[in-house]
XYZ file of C-alpha atoms in Angstrom:
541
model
C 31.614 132.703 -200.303
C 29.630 129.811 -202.092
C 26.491 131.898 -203.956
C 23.073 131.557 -203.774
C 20.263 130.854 -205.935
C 15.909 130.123 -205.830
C 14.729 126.949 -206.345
C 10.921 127.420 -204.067
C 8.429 127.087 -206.622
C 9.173 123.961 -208.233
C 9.004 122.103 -204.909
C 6.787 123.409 -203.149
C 4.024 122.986 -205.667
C 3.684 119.077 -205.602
C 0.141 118.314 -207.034
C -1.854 115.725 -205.072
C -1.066 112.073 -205.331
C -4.653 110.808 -203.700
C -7.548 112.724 -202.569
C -10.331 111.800 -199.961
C -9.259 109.191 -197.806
C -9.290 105.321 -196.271
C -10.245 103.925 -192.507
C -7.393 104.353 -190.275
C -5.066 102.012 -189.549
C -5.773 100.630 -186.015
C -2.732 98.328 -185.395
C -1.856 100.411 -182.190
C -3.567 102.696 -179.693
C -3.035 106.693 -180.418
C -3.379 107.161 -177.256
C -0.003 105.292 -176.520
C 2.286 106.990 -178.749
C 4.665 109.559 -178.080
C 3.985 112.823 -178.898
C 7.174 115.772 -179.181
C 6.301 119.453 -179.176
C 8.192 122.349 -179.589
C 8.501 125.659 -177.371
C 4.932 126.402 -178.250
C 3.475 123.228 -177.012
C 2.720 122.448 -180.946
C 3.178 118.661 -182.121
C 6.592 118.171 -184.227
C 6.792 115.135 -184.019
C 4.791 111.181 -183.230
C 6.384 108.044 -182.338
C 3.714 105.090 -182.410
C 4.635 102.607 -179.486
C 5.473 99.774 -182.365
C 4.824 100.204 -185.838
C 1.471 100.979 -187.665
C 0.856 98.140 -189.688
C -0.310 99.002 -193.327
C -3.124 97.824 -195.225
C -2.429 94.073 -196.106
C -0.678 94.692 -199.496
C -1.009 98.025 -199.548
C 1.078 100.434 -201.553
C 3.995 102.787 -199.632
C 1.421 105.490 -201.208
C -1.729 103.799 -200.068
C -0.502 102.975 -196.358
C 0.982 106.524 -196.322
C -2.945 107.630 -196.914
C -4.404 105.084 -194.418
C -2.709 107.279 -191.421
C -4.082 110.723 -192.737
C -6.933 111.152 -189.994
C -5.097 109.538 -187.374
C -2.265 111.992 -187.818
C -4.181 115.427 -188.731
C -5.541 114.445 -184.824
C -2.551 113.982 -183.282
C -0.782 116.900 -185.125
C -3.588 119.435 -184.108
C -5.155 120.061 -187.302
C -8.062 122.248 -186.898
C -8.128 123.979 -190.257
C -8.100 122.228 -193.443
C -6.855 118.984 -194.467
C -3.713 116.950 -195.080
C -3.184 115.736 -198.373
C -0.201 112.906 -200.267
C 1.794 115.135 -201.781
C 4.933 113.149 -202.019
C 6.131 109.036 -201.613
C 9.857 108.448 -202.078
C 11.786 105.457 -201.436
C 14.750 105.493 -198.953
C 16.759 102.575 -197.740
C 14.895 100.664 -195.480
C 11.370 102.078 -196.741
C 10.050 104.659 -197.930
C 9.001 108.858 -196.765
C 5.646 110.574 -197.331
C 4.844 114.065 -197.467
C 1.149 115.567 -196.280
C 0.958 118.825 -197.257
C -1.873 120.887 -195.142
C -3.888 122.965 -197.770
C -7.062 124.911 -196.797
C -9.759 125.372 -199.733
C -7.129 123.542 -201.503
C -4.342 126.308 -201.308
C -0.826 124.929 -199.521
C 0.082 126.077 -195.946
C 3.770 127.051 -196.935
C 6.035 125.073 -194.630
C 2.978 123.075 -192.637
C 4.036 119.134 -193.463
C 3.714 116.165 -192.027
C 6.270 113.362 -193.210
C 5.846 109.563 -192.305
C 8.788 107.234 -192.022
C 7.374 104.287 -193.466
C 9.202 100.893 -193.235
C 9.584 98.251 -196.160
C 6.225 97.063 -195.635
C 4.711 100.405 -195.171
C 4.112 99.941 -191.629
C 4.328 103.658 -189.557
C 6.790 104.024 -187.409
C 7.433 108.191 -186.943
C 6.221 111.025 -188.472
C 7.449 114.763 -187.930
C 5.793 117.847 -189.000
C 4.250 121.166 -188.294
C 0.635 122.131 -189.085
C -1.149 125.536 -188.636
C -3.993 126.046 -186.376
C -6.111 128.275 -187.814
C -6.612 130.972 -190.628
C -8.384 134.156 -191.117
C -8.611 136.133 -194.388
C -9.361 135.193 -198.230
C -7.656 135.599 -201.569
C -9.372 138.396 -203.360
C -12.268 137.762 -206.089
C -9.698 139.922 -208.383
C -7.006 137.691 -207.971
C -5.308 138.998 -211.208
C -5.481 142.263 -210.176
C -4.609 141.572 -206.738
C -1.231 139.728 -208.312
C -0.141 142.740 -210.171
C -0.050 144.647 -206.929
C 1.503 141.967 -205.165
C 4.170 142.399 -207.690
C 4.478 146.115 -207.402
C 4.982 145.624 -204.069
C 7.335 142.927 -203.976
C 9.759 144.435 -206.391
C 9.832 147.791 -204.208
C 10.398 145.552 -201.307
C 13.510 143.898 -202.575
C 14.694 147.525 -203.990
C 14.780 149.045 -200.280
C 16.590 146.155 -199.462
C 18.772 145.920 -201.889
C 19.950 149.491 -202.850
C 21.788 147.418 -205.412
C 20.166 145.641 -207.261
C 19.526 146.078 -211.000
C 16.866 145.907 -213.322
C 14.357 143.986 -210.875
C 11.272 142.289 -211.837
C 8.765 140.117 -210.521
C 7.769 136.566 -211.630
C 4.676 135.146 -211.485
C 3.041 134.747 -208.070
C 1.857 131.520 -206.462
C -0.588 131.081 -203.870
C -0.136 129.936 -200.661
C -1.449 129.922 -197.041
C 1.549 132.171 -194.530
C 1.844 131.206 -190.964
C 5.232 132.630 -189.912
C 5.385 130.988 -186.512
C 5.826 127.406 -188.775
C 9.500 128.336 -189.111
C 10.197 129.512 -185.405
C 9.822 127.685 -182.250
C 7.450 130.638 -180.617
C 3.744 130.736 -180.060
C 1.604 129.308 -183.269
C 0.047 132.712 -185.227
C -2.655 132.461 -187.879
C -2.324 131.750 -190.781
C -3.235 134.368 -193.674
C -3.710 134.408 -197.531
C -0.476 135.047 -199.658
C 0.786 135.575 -202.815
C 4.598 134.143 -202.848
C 6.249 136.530 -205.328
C 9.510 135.371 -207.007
C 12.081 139.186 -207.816
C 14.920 138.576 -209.941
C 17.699 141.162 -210.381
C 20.282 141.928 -213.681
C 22.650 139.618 -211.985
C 21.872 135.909 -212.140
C 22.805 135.287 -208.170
C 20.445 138.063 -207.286
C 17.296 136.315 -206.555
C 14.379 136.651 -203.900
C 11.336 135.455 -202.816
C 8.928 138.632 -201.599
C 5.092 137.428 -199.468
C 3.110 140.303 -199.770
C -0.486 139.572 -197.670
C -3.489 138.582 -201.034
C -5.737 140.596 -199.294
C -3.530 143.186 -197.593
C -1.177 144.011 -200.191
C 1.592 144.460 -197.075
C 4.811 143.062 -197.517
C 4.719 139.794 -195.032
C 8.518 138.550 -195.491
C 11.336 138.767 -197.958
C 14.447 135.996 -198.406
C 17.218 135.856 -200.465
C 17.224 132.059 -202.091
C 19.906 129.500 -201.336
C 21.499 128.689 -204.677
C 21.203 125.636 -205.509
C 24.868 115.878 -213.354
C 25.766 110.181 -214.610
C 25.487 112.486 -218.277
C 27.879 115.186 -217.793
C 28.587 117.982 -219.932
C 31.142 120.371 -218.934
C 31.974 124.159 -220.936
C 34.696 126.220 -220.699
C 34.351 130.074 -220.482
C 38.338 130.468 -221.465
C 37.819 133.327 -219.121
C 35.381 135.078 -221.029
C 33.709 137.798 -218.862
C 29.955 137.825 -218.670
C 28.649 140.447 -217.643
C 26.568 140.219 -214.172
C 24.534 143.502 -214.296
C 22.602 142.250 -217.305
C 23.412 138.792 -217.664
C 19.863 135.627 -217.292
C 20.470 132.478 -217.355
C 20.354 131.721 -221.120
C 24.085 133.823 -220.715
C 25.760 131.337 -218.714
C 24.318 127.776 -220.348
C 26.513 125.389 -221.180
C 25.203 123.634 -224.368
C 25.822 123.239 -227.967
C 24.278 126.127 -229.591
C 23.905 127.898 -226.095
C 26.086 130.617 -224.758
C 29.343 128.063 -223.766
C 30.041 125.297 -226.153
C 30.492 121.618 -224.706
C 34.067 121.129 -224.602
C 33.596 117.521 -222.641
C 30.496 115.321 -222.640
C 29.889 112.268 -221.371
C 32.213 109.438 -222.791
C 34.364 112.114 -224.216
C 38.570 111.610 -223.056
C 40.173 113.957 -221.134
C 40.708 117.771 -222.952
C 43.750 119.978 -222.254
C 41.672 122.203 -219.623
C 42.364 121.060 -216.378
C 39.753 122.744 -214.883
C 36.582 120.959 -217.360
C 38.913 117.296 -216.526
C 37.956 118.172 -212.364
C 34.175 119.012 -213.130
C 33.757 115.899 -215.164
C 35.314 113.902 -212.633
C 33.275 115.550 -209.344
C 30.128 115.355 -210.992
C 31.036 111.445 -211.700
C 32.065 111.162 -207.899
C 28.683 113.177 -207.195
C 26.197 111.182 -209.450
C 28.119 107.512 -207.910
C 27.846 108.975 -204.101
C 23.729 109.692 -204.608
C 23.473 106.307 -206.427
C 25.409 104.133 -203.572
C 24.256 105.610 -200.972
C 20.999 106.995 -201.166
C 19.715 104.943 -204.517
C 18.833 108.586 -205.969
C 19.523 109.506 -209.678
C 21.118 112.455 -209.519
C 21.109 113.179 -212.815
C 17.306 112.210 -213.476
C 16.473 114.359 -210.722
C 18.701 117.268 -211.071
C 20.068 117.611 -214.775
C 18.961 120.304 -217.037
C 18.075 119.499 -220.608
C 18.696 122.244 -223.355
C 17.434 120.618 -226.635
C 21.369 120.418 -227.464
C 21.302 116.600 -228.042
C 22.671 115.859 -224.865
C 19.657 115.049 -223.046
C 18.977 115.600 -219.521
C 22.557 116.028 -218.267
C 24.528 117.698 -214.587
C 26.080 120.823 -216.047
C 28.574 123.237 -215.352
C 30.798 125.931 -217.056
C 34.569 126.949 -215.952
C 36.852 129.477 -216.019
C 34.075 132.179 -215.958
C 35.245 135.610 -214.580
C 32.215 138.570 -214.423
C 31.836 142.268 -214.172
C 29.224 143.361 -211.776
C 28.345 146.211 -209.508
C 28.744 145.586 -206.249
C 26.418 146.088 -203.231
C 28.536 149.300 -202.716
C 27.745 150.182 -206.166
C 30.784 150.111 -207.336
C 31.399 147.874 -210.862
C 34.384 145.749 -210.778
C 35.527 142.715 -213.010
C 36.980 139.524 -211.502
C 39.431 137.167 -213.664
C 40.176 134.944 -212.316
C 36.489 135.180 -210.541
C 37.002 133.553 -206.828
C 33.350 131.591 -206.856
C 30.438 129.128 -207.611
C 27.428 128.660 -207.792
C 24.134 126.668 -209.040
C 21.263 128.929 -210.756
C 18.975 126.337 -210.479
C 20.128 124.500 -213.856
C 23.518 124.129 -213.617
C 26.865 125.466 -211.692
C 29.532 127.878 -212.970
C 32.823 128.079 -211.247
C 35.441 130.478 -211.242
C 38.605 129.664 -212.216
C 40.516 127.340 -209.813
C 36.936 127.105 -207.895
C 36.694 123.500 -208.516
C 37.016 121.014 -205.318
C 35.199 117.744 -205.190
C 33.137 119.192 -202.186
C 32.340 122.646 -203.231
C 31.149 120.953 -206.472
C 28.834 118.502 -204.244
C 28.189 121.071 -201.739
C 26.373 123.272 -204.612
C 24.933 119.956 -206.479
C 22.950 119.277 -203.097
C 21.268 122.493 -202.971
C 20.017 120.818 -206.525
C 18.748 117.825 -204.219
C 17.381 119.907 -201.776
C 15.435 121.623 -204.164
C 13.779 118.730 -204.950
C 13.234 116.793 -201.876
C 12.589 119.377 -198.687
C 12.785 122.648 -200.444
C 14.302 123.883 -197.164
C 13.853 128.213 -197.784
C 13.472 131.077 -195.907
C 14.692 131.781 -192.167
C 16.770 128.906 -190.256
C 15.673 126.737 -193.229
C 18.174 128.516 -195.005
C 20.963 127.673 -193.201
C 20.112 124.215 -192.204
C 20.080 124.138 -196.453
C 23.686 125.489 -196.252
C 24.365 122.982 -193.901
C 23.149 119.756 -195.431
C 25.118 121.063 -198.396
C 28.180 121.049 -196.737
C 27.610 117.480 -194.632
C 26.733 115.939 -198.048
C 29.892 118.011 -200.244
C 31.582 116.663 -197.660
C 30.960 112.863 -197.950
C 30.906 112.935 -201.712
C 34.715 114.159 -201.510
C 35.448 111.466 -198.357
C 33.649 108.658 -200.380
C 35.794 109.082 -203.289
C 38.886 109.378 -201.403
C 39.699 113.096 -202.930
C 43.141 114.382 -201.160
C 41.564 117.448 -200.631
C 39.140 115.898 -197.831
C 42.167 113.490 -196.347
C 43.965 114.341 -193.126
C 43.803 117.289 -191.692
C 41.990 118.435 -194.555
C 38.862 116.249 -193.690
C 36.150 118.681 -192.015
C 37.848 121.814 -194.257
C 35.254 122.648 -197.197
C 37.154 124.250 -199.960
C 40.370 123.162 -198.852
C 42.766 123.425 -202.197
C 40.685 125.508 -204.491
C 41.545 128.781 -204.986
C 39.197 130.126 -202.801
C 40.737 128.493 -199.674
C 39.182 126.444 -197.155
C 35.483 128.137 -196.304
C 34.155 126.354 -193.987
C 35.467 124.414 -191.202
C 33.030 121.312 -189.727
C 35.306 120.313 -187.283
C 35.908 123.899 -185.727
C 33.436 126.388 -186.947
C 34.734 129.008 -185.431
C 37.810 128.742 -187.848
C 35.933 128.878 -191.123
C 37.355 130.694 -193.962
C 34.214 132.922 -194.646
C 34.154 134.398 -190.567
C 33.708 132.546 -187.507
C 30.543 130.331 -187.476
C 28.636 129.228 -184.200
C 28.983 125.149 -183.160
C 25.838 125.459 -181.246
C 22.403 126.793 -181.522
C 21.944 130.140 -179.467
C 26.473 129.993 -178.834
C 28.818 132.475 -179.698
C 28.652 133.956 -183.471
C 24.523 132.902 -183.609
C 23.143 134.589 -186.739
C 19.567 134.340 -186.555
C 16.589 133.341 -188.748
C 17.694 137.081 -190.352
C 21.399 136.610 -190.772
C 23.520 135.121 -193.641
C 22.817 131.627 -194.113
C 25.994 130.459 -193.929
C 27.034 131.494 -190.519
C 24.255 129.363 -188.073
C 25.166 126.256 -190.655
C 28.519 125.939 -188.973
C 26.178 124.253 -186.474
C 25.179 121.470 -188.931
C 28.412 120.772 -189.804
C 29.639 120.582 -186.215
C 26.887 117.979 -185.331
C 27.951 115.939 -188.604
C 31.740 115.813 -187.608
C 30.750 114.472 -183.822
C 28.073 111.964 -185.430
C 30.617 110.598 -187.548
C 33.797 111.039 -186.150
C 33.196 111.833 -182.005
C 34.856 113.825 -179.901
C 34.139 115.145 -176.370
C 31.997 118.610 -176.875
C 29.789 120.978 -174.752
C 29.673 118.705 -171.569
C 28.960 115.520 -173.894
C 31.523 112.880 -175.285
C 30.327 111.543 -178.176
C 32.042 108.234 -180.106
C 31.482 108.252 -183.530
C 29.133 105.969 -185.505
C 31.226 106.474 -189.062
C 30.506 107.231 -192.318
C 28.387 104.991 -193.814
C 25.671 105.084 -190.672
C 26.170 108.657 -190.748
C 25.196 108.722 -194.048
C 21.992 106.735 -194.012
C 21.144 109.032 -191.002
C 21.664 112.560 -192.501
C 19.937 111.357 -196.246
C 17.053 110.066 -193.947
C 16.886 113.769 -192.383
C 16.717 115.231 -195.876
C 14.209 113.789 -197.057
C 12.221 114.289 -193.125
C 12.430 117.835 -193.439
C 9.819 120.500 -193.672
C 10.688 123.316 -195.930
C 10.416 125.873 -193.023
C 12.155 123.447 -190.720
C 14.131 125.190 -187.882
C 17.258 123.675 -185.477
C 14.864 121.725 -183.305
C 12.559 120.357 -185.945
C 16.629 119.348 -187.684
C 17.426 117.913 -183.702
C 14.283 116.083 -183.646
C 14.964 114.577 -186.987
C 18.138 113.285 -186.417
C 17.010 110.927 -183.741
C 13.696 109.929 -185.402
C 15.932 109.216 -187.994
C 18.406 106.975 -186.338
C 15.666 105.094 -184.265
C 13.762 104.217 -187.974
C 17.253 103.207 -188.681
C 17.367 100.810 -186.305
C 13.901 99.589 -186.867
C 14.896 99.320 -190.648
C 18.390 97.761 -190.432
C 19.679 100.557 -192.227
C 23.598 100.225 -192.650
C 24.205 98.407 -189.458
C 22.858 101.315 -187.590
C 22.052 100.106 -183.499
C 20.715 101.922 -180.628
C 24.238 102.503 -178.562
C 24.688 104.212 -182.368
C 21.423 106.323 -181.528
C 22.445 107.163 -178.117
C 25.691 108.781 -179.689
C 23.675 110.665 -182.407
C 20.639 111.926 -179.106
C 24.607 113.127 -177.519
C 25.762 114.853 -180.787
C 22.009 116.769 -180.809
C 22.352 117.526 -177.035
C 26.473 119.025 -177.406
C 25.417 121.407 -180.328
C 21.913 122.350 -178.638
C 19.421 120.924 -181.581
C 17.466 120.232 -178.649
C 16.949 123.640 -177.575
C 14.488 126.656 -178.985
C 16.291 129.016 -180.851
C-alpha cells in the first residue's frame, strides 16, 4: 500500500493577492451563460457564452479580479466575499483561485477557479461557495485552541487505538461547511479550529475540526501523503524505528540523519537502488517541466541548510519497527513501502518504480496546487497521483509501464503491481470500483485508495479508449490527455468530490480547445464528455 502523509495547512492558507475590487467586466451578458449545479441545485460550475474579455492590458491577476462580483452572483454568494488567492500559469493561460472568507477567515473547501485564456479573457470557472453561516470564534481564542486540541487528540485516540504518543499542532482557523465536499443539500457553515494530530510514527498523521465555539469534534481525516537538484541517501537497511521516529529521523542530508550518497551531478554509486531514485526524480522533474512548465523542484524540494539547496529528496533501503494497528510491534527488512512526509520520500528496499516514485512526488504537487483533503478529495488525490505516476513512467519510456505493463502501477518493484488503471477491479491492494456508486464503492469514509480506481479508469479510456459502461470511447492520447488532466489539477477545489472532478474534465477540454492546447479539438472533447459518462463522474455520489 503506497502511505500517506498531511500536507493541508500550507495550502490552504494562501494570503490575499488583491483586496477590494474593479468594475466588472461586461464583454458578455450573465444572463446568457451557462450555469452547472450539482444534486443540491448549488452552482459548480459557469460557462460564459464566448469569452470575458479582460481589462485592455490587464494582468492574468488583474482580469482574474475584474470578474469577482460578477461571479460571487452567479455562484450564490450570500455570505462574505471572494478574494485572489492564487494566479498560476498553465499552457494556454493561466488559473485563478477565489477563496470565500467571511470576516476574513477562509471557508475550507468554498473556491471559485477561473480558466483564464492567454489574454486573460474568462472563459469557465468552477467552484463551490457556502450560503450562509451562523456562530463566532470565541473572544478567548487561545483558550478556546487549547481545548480544541484536547479534543482533537482524544478524537484521533478513539480512532486510532494505535496510535502512539499523539499530539496536537497548532490550530488554524477556518469557516466548516461539510456539505462543500458532498453533492447533498448545502448546510451552514460554522466556526472551526482545523487541528493538525501527529502520532510516534511519521505516516501517522490527521487532521481533527473540532466546532471554535462548540468544542465538538466536527470531522477527522487521515492525510494523503504526499526533486532538477536531486539528492538521494541510503539507509543500508538501517531500521528506524516508527513508534518514536519525526521527521528529522528520516532526512536525507549531510549532517542529517542519512548522509547524501548521490547528489546532483554526482556519477552513478554501487547502490542500485539510490542509481533508480536519481534517475525517477530526473524523469519526474523533465515530465513537470515539458509538460506542464512547472518546476518541480522549486515548488516541491526541501532545503536542509546541508549545502545542497532546495533539492527533491529521498532515502532507500529503509526497513522500520513499528507497532501495528493490532498492536503488535514487528520489524520489516526489507520494508515493502513508500512514502512522502511532506519533505521528501523514503522507500523500502526494492520499492523504487518510476511511477510509484511520481505517483508519491504528485501528492507533493497536489499539495501545492489544489490541496485536495478530506472525504472523496482524498481519493480523487490518490487518483491524480496515479494518472500523473503513470505518465511520468510512459513519457520516459520506463519498461515497467510498456506493454501489458502500461495501466499496472507498481509493476516490477517489489511490492508488485498495486493498482491496476486499466481494470480496477484487478489491483494489487483489493479490488477497486471503475465507476462512481459501482461495485467495490468506498465512500467519502473509506480508504482512499479504493474509489481512486475510478480516476484511473477514466484516465486509461481518455487516453487510450475502449468500449465501457454502454459508451465506446476512442482515445485522444497522451499528450492531449495530459494537458487535460494538469488543467483539472490545477481546477480543483480542495474538497472537490467525483462530480465537481466530472465537471472539470470537460471544462477542461472545452478551454483546451479554446486555447489550442496540444492539438486538443472538440470530437477530442466529445470522447473525454463519453469517458465522464462510462465511469459515472456525471452522477451524485
Amino acid at each position: 500500500m503506497l502511505s500517506r502523509t498531511a500536507a493541508l495547512a500550507a495550502a490552504l492558507a494562501a494570503s490575499s493577492l488583491i483586496a477590494g475590487g474593479l468594475a466588472d467586466a461586461t464583454t458578455t451578458s450573465a444572463a446568457t451563460d451557462q450555469l452547472s449545479t450539482d444534486g443540491a441545485g448549488r452552482v459548480i460550475a459557469v460557462e460564459p457564452a464566448a469569452p470575458v474579455a479582460a481589462p485592455h492590458g490587464a494582468s492574468a491577476a488583474t482580469a482574474a479580479q475584474a470578474n469577482v462580483t460578477r461571479l460571487a452572483k452567479q455562484f450564490g454568494l450570500s455570505v462574505g466575499e471572494l478574494v485572489l488567492s492564487d494566479v498560476r500559469p498553465v499552457p494556454g493561460g493561466s488559473v485563478a483561485r477565489l477563496q470565500q472568507k467571511i470576516n476574513g477567515v477562509p471557508v475550507f473547501g468554498a473556491q471559485v477557479v477561473q480558466d483564464l485564456d492567454g489574454s486573460g479573457a474568462l472563459l469557465a470557472a468552477v467552484g463551490k461557495t457556502t450560503q450562509r453561516s451562523a456562530g463566532a470564534f470565541p473572544a478567548q481564542d487561545a483558550a478556546a485552541r487549547a481545548k480544541a486540541g484536547e479534543s482533537a487528540v482524544a478524537a484521533v485516540a478513539a480512532k486510532n487505538s494505535a496510535a502512539k504518543a499523539l499530539r496536537a499542532d497548532a490550530a488554524q482557523n477556518y469557516w466548516y461547511d461539510a456539505s462543500l465536499g458532498t453533492d447533498g443539500a448545502p448546510a451552514t457553515a460554522v466556526p472551526a479550529y482545523f487541528v493538525p494530530v501527529h502520532g510516534a510514527d511519521p505516516e501517522d498523521k490527521w487532521t481533527v475540526v473540532v466546532g471554535a465555539d462548540t468544542n465538538q469534534v466536527l470531522t477527522v481525516w487521515g492525510e494523503t501523503r504526499q526533486a532538477a537538484n536531486r539528492v538521494v541517501c541510503d539507509a543500508n537497511r538501517k531500521v528506524v524505528d516508527l513508534d518514536t521516529a519525526t521527521e528529522a529521523d528520516i532526512r536525507c542530508g549531510a549532517g542529517h540523519a542519512f548522509g547524501v550518497t548521490r547528489g546532483e551531478g554526482q556519477a552513478a554509486v554501487a547502490t542500485t537502488d539510490v542509481n533508480k531514485v536519481y534517475d525517477y526524480f530526473g524523469a519526474a522533474q523533465s515530465f513537470y517541466s515539458k509538460y506542464a512548465g512547472y518546476d518541480l523542484t522549486a515548488s516541491i524540494g526541501a532545503n536542509y541548510g546541508d549545502g545542497k539547496g532546495k533539492a527533491l529528496r529521498g532515502t532507500v533501503r529503509m526497513c522500520e519497527i513499528s507497532t501495528g494497528r493490532d498492536g503488535v510491534r514487528r520489524q520489516q527488512c526489507p520494508w515493502a513501502n513508500a512514502f512522502w512526509d511532506g519533505e521528501q520520500m523514503a522507500f523500502g528496499e526494492g520499492v523504487t518504480t518510476m511511477d510509484i516514485t511520481g505517483h508519491e512526488l504528485t501528492h507533493g504537487v497536489t499539495q501545492h496546487t489544489s490541496a485536495l483533503a478530506g472525504g472523496y478529495a482524498q481519493a480523487i488525490n490518490e487518483g491524480m497521483s496515479d494518472v500523473f505516476g503513470k505518465f511520468i513512467a510512459i513519457k520516459a519510456n520506463d519498461p515497467n509501464a510498456a506493454g501489458a505493463n502500461r495501466w499496472l502501477l507498481g509493476a516490477g518493484s517489489s511490492l508488485g503491481q498495486v493498482r491496476d488503471m486499466r481494470n480496477p477491479a484487478n489491483s494489487g491492494e483489493g479490488p477497486s470500483p471503475d465507476r462512481v456508486n459501482g461495485q467495490y464503492w468506498a465512500g467519502p469514509d473509506g480508504d482512499e485508495h479504493i474509489d481512486a480506481g475510478v480516476v484511473g479508469k477514466t484516465d486509461y479510456l481518455i487516453t487510450d479508449g475502449d468500449t465501457f459502461n454502454g459508451q465506446t470511447v476512442r482515445g485522444i492520447g497522451e499528450d492531449k490527455s495530459i494537458a487535460l488532466w494538469w488543467k483539472v489539477e490545477n481546477l480543483l477545489r480542495s474538497t472537490a468530490t467525483f462530480k465537481d472532478l466530472g465537471n472539470a474534465l470537460n471544462t477542461a477540454c472545452a478551454s483546451n480547445v479554446r486555447t489550442k492546447v496540444a492539438g486538443t479539438t472538440a470530437d477530442d472533447c466529445a470522447q473525454v464528455a463519453k469517458a465522464v459518462k462510462a465511469t459515472q463522474l456525471n452522477q451524485n455520489a
